[in-house]
Every structure is written in C-alpha cells, then in structure tokens.
Short mmCIF file of C-alpha atoms in Angstrom, two decimals:
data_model
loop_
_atom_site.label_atom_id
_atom_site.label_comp_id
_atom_site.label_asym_id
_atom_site.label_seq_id
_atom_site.Cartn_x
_atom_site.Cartn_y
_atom_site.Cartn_z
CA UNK F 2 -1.66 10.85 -28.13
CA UNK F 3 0.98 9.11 -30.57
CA UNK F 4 2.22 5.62 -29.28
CA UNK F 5 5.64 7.11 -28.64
CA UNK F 6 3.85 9.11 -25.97
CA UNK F 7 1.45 6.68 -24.96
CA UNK F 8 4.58 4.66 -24.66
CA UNK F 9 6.29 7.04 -22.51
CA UNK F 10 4.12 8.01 -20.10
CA UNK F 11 3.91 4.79 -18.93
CA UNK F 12 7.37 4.30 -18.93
CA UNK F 13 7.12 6.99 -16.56
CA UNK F 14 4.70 5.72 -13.97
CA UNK F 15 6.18 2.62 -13.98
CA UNK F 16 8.80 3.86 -11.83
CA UNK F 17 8.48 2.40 -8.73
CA UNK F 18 7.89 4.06 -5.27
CA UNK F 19 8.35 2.98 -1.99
CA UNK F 20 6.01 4.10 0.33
CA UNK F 21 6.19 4.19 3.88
CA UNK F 22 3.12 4.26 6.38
CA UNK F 23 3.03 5.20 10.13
CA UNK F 24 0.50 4.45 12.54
CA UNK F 25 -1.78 7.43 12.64
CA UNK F 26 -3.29 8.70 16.23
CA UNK F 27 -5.76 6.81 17.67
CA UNK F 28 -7.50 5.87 20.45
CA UNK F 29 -4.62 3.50 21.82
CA UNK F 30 -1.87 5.20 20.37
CA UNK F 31 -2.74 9.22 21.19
CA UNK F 32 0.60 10.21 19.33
CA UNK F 33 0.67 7.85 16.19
CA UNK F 34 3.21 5.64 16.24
CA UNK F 35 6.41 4.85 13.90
CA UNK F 36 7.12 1.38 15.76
CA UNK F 37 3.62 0.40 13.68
CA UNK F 38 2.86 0.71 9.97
CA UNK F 39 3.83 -0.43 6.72
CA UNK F 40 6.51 -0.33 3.64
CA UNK F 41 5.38 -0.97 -0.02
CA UNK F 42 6.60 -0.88 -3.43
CA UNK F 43 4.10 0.24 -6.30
CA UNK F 44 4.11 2.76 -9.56
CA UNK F 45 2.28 5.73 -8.77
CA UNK F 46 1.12 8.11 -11.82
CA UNK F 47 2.16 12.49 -11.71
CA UNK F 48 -0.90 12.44 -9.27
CA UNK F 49 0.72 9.87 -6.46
CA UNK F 50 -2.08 7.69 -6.95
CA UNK F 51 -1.15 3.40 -7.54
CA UNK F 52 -0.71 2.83 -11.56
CA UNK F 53 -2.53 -0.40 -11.97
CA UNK F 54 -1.98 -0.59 -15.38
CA UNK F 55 1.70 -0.07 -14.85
CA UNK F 56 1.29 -2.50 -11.58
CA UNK F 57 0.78 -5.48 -14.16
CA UNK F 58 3.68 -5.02 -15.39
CA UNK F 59 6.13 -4.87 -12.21
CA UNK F 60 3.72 -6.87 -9.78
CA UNK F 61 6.70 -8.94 -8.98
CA UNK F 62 8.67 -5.76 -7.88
CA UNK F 63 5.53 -4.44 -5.40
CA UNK F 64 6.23 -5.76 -1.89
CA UNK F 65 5.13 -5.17 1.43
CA UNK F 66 6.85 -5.14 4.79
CA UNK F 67 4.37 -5.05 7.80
CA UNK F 68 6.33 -4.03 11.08
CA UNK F 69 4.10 -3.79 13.94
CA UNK F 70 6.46 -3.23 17.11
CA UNK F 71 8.04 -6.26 18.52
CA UNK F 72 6.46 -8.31 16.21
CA UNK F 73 8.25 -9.93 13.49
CA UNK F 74 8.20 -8.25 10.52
CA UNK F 75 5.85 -10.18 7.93
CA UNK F 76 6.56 -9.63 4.08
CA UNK F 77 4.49 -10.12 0.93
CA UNK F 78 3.14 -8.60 -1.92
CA UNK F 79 0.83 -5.62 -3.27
CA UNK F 80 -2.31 -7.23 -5.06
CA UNK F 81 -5.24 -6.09 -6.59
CA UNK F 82 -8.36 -8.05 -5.99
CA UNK F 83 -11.63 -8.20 -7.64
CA UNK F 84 -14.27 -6.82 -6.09
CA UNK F 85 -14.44 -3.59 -3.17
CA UNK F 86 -15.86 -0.01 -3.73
CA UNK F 87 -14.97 0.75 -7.07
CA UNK F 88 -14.60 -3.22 -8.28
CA UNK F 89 -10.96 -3.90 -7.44
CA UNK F 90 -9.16 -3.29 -4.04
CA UNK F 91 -5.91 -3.31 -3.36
CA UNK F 92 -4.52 -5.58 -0.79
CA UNK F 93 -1.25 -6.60 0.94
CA UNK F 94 -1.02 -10.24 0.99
CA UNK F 95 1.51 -12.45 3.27
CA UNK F 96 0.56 -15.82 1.79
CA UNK F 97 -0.26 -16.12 -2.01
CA UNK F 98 -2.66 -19.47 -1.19
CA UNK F 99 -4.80 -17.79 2.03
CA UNK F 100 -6.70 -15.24 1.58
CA UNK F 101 -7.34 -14.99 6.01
CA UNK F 102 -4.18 -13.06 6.39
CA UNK F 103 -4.55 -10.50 3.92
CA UNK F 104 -5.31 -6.61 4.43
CA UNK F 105 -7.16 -4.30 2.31
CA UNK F 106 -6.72 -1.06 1.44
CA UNK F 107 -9.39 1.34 2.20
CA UNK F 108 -10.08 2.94 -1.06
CA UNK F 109 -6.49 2.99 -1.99
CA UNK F 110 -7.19 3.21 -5.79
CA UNK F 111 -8.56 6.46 -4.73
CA UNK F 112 -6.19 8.29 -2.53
CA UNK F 113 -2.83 9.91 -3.65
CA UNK F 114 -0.12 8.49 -1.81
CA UNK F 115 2.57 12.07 -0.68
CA UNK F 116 3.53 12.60 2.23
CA UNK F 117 0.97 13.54 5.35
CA UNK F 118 -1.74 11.91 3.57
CA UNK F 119 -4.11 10.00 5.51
CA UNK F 120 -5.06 6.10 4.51
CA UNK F 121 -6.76 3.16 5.95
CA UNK F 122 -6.32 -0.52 5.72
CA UNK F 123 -8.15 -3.05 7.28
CA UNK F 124 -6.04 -5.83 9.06
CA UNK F 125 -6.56 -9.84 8.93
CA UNK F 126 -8.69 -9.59 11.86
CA UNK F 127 -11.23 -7.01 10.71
CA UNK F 128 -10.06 -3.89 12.17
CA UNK F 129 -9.57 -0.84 10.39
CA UNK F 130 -6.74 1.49 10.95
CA UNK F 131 -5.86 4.76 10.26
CA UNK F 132 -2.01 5.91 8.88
CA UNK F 133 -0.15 8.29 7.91
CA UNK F 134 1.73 8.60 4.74
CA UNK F 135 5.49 9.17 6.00
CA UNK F 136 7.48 9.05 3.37
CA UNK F 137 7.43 8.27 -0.92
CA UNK F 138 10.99 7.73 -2.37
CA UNK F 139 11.83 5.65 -5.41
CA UNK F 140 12.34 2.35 -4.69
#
C-alpha cells in the first residue's frame, strides 16, 4: 500500500460515528429499555469496529452521554486503557482524575458496532449489562 492510500484509508475511518446503545432485556427490564443506555462518539473502520489508531487522533471529539432514566444525564469521554482481554479496554470515563466512576467495555475492541448488535459494559459499581446497538450515524 502507497502512503497516499495508507493515507486515505485512514482519512476514512477517522470519520466519526455516533453510536447509540439501548438497554437490552433483562431480568429487570423484560422488554429492554430506551429510557437506559448510552451515546458515544468514536471512528469505526469498513467493519464497524472502534479505529484506535484513528481514535488518537480525534480522542477529543469521542464523548459519551450516559442517560439512565430520571437520572441526570452524566457526560465524558471514550478512553482506552491499558490492560483487559486483549491488553487495552475501552472505557467511558465521567471524571478524567477517578478512575471509581468509570465503565468498561466488554470486549469492545472486538465487536462491530451496526445496528442490533449486542454489547456489554460493566458499570462503576461492578455490574455488567447487556445493550443493544440502536443506532450508528455520523456524528
């Protein structure tokens, strides 16, 4: 691959997605629910799957917006962590100096984020939960 191609294929990824995820059934929510999930920004490659090579170069651009029903809505940002299954993890962090209140991506390196796609993310408290990939549009 020339570095004109190189060049624009990652031009290509870079552009940014923003990904919504509902609640997906479960034991205290039979029916899913859209009142709980999350909204994130990140590059995702041809395949749907997060671009973290082109992620270092928008990081600043890859937000997340957790709604969980009444609750207020908390925003932060899309990092990626050393460490987890295949030694980085993705994770949605509220405050840049905690590390308590973050949430971590079950294997999200791995998954392809399109619509009616399952993924899990484990909350600050330890719990994993289950969602459903409603919707990718450019951001």
């Amino acid at each position: 691959m020339t570095d004109a191609a190189a060049t624009d294929t990652r031009a290509e990824t870079r552009e940014l997605q923003r990904i919504r995820l509902h609640l997906a059934r479960s034991k205290d929510f039979p029916d899913g629910s859209a009142r709980h999930g999350y909204e994130f920004v990140a590059p995702l490659d041809a395949s749907g799957h997060i671009d973290a090579e082109a992620w270092k170069d928008v990081r600043e651009a890859c937000t997340v917006t957790r709604f969980w029903g009444n609750d207020t809505p908390e925003s932060g940002y899309l990092v990626r962590r050393a460490g987890g299954v295949s030694g980085a993890s993705w994770v949605f962090d509220y405050e840049q100096n905690a590390s308590d209140d973050d949430e971590t991506g079950y294997r999200f390196g791995d998954h392809a984020f399109a619509p009616g796609e399952y993924v899990s993310l484990r909350d600050e408290d330890g719990e994993m939960h289950t969602f459903v990939v409603f919707s990718v549009v450019p951001a």
